[in-house]
C-alpha positions as MATLAB code, in Angstrom:
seq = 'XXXXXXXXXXXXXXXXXXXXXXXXXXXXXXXXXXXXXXXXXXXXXXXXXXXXXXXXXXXXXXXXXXXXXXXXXXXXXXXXXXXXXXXXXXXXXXXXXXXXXXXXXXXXXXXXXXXXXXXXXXXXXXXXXXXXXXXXXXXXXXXXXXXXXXXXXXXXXXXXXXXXXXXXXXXXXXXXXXXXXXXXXXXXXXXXXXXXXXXXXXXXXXXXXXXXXXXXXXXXXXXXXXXXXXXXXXXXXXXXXXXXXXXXXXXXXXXXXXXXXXXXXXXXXXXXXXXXXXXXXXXXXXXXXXXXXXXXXXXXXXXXXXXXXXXXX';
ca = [
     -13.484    5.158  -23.885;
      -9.746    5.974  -23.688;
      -7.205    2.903  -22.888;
      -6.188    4.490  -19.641;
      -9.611    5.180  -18.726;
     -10.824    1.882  -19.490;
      -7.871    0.275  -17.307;
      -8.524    2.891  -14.495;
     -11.953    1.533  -14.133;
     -11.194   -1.961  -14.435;
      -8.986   -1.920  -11.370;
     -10.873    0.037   -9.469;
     -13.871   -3.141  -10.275;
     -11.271   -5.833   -9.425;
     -10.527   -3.795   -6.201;
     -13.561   -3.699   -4.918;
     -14.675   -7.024   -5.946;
     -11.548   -8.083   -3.709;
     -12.504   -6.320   -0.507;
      -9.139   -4.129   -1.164;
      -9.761   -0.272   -0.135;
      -9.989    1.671   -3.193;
      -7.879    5.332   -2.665;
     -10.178    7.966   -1.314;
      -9.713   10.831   -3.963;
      -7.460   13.884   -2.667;
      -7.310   17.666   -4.031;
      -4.668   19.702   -3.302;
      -4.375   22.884   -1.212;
      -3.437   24.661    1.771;
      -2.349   22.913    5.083;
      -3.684   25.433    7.104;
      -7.477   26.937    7.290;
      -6.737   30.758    6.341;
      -4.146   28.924    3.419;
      -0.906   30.448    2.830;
       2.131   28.029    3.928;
       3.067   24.426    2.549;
       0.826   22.421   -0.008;
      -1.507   19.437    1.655;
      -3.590   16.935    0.358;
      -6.791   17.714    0.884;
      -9.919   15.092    1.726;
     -13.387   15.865    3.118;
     -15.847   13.835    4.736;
     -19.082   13.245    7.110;
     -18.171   12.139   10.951;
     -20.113    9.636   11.875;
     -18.594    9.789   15.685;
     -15.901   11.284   17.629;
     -13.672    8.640   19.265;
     -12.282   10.067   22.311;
     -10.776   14.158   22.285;
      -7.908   12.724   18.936;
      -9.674   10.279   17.165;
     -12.862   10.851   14.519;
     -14.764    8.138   12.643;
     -15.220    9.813    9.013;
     -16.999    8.757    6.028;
     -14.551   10.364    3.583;
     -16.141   11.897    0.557;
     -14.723    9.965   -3.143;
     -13.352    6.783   -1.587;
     -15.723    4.440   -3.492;
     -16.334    2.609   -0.244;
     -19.081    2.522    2.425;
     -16.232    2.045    4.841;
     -15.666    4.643    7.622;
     -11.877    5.354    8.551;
     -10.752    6.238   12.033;
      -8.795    9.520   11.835;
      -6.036   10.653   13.965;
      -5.450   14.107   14.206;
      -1.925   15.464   13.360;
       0.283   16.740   16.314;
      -2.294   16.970   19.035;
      -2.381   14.183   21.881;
      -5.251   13.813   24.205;
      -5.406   12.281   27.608;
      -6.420    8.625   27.226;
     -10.221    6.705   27.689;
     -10.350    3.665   29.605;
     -13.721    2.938   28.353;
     -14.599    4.191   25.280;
     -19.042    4.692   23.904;
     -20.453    6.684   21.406;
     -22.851    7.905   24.628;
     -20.796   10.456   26.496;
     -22.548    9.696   30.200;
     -20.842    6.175   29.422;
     -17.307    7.315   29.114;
     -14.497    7.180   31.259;
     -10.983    8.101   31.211;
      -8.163   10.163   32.905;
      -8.508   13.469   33.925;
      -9.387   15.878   31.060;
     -10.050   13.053   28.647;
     -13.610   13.841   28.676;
     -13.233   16.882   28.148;
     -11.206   17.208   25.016;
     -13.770   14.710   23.077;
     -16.823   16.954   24.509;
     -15.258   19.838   23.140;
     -14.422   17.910   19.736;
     -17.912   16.878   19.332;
     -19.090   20.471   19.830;
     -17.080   21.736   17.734;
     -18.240   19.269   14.807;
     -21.397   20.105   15.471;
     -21.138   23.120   15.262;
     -19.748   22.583   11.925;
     -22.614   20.497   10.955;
     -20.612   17.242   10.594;
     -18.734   17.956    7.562;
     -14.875   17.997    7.903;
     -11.718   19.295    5.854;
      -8.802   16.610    6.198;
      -5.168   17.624    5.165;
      -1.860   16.166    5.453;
       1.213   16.636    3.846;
       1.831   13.085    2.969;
      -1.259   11.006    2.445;
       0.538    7.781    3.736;
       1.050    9.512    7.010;
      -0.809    7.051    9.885;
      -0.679    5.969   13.815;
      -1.999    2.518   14.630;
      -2.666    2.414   11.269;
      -5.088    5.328   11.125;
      -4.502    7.920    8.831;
      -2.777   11.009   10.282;
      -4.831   14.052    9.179;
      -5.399   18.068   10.252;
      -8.920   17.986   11.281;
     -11.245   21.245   10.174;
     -14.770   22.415   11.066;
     -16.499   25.121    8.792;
     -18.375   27.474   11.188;
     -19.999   31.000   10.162;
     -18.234   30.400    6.893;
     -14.746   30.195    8.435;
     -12.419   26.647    8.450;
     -11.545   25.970   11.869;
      -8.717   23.473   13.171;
      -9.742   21.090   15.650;
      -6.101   20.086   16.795;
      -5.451   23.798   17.295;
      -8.433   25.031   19.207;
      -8.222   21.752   21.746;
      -4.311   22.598   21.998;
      -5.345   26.510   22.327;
      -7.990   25.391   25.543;
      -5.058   23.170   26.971;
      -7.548   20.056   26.180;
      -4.243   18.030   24.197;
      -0.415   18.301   23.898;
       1.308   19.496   20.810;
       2.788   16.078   19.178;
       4.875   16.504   16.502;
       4.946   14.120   13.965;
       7.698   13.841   12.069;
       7.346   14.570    8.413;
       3.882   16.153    9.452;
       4.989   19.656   10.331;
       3.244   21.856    8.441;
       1.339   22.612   12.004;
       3.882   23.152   14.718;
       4.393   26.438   14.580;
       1.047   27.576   15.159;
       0.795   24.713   17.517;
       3.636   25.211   19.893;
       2.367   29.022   20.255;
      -0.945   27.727   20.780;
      -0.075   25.397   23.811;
       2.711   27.967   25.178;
      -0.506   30.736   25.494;
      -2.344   28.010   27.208;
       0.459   26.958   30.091;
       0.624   31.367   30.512;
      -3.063   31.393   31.235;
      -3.350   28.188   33.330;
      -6.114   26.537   30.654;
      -7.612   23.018   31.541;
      -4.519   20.662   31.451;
      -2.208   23.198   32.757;
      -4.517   24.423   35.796;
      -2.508   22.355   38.339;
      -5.822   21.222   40.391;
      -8.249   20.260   37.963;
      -8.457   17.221   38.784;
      -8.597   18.007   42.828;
      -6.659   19.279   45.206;
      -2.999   17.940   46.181;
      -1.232   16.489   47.264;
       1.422   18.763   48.307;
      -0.475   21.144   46.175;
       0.979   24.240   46.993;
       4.870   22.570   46.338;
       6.913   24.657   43.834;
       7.451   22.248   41.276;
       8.898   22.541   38.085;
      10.475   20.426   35.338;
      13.474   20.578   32.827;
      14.308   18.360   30.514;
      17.766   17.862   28.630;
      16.714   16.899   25.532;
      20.002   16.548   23.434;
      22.467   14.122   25.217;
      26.100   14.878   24.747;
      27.228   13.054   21.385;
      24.573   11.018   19.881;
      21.848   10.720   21.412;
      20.816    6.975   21.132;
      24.036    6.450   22.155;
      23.633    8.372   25.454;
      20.341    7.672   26.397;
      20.880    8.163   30.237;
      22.294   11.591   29.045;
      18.784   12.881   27.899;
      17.199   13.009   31.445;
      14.068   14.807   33.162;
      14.633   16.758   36.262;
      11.565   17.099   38.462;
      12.963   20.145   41.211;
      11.550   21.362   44.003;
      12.142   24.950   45.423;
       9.687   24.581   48.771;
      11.300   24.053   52.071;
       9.747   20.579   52.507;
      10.252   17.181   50.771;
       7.704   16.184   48.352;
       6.932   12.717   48.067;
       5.939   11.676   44.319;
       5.537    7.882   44.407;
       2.755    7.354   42.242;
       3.485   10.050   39.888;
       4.479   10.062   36.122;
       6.820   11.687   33.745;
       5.679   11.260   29.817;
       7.018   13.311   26.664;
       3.873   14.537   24.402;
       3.272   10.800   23.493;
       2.017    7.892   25.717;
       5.276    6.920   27.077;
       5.643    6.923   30.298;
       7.447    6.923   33.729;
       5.991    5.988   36.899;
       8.088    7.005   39.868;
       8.241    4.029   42.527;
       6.838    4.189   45.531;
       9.176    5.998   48.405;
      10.552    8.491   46.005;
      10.957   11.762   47.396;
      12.352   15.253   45.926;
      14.157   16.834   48.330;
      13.452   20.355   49.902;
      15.007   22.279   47.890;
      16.889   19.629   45.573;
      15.736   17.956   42.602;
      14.883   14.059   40.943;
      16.307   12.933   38.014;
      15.087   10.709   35.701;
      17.408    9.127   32.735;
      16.102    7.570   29.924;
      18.203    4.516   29.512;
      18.916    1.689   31.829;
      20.819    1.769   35.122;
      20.678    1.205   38.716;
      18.216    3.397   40.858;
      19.166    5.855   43.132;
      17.311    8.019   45.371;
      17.405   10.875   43.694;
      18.105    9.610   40.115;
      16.091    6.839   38.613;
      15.775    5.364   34.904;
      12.991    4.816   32.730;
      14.431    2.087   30.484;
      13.953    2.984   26.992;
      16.036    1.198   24.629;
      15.937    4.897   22.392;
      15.931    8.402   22.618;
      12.148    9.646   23.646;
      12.217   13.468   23.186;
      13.217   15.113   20.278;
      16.116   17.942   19.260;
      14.523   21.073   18.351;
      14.739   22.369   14.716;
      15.291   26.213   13.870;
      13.705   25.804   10.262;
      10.282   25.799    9.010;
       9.356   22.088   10.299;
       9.790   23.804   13.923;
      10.352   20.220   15.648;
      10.215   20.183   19.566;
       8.330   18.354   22.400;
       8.073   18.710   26.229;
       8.578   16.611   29.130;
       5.260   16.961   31.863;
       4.807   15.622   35.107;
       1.196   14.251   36.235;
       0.273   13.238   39.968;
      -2.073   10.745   40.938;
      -5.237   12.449   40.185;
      -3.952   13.349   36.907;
      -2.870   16.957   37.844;
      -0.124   18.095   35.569;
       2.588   19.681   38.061;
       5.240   20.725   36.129;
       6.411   20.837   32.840;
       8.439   22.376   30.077;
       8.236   22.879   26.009;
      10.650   23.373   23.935;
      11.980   25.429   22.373;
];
């Protein structure tokens, strides 16, 4: 047996004597299902469950471990469980939560469990679970998970940085869905009101004047209101495409035909312009290359309604 061989297997008996994850074996290939595009590293694997509508237990193929990993998918965001079962009548969570993890499980069923896992940079995790393109083979074809739940308006495009390989297709995918009104951008889901028939909509200034973590109350979401009556939003929350959020304090109003502000530093409240004290900048600058960076600010009532929001670019 050659020396490197010899030394190749030796560590990989040490590791696993030692309870230390041996590397699951990658190939190389296409990012994206019909190929084409940037070069990923390519796993495959059996789920064993889906987590909630962005997480997937997977028992990767070549890993040399009986050892499941929980797998985030890349650049899509689902809403959040509050209690979490592998039996869906169990489950519970906000408002289209359930939803995106039905359709997920479908979906791998319909692929028959097994799943293509890509990612530009295998090191690439959140909450230490490995960031990953999710794919489902059905009538022969590879199908992205992230994309079709982003294409139904189940999850927000989430771009990752140095995971980018996706946005393109991704930001198109969720701008078709806000057009048509899918699932998270259907403003009454979740029930009617209130103020449901308020014309609300939402910019954000994403790129503060001079640097932006040294502006921070210069990157700012503006919640506006074109009806003729005062909308009271107490109770309501601003978030970019991750889980940080801003919940508006009770007695907060937008004004008939004026606008709330909300800054993303520190300060002192107003009525019309409060701050969500972040010590750094929360949404990201756009990019005109091929990573195609952007985000979105998105405003959710009570019920879990989104009422306004804007992507960018």
């Amino acid at each position: 047996m050659p020396l490197l061989r010899r030394l190749a297997l030796l560590l990989t008996v040490v590791l696993t004597v030692t309870g230390l994850a041996v590397p699951a074996a990658a190939a190389s290939g296409s990012c994206l299902p019909a190929g084409g595009g940037q070069a990923c590293q390519v796993w495959t694997g059996k789920v064993v469950r889906v987590g909630d509508g962005d997480t997937v237990l997977v028992d990767i193929a070549g890993d040399g471990a009986n050892n499941p990993r929980w797998i985030r998918l890349i650049n899509a965001q689902a809403m959040e469980f509050s209690v979490y079962s592998s039996i869906p009548a169990r489950r519970r969570g906000e408002c289209h939560a359930l939803a995106a993890a039905a359709r997920f499980e479908r979906l791998v069923k319909a692929g028959g469990g097994v799943v293509r896992m890509t990612a530009q940079h295998a090191s690439s995790s959140s909450r230490n679970r490995p960031l990953r393109a999710v794919e489902v083979r059905i009538n022969g074809v590879w199908h992205d998970v992230g994309l079709d739940l982003i294409r139904h308006g189940l999850a927000l495009w989430q771009p990752f940085k140095g995971e980018w390989a996706w946005n393109a297709s991704y930001r198109v995918a969720q701008a078709r869905a806000a057009r048509e009104g899918l699932n998270l951008f259907d403003t009454d889901t979740c029930g009617s009101g209130p103020y449901q028939s308020a014309a609300l909509t939402a910019v954000v200034n994403y790129d503060a004047e001079g640097l932006d973590d040294q502006n921070l109350n210069g990157e700012w979401v503006r919640v506006d209101n074109a009806s003729r009556y005062a909308v009271p939003v107490g109770g309501w929350w601003v978030r970019d495409s991750g889980l940080r959020r801003y919940t508006f304090p009770a007695g907060t109003v937008v004004p008939a035909a004026g606008s709330v502000w909300v800054h993303v530093g520190k300060g002192r409240d107003t009525a019309t312009h409060k701050h969500w004290g972040l010590t750094s900048p929360v949404f990201d600058n756009p990019t005109d290359d091929e990573q195609a960076l952007g985000d979105g600010a998105y405003v959710f009532d009570p019920r879990g309604d989104l009422r306004a929001w804007m992507q960018y670019p």
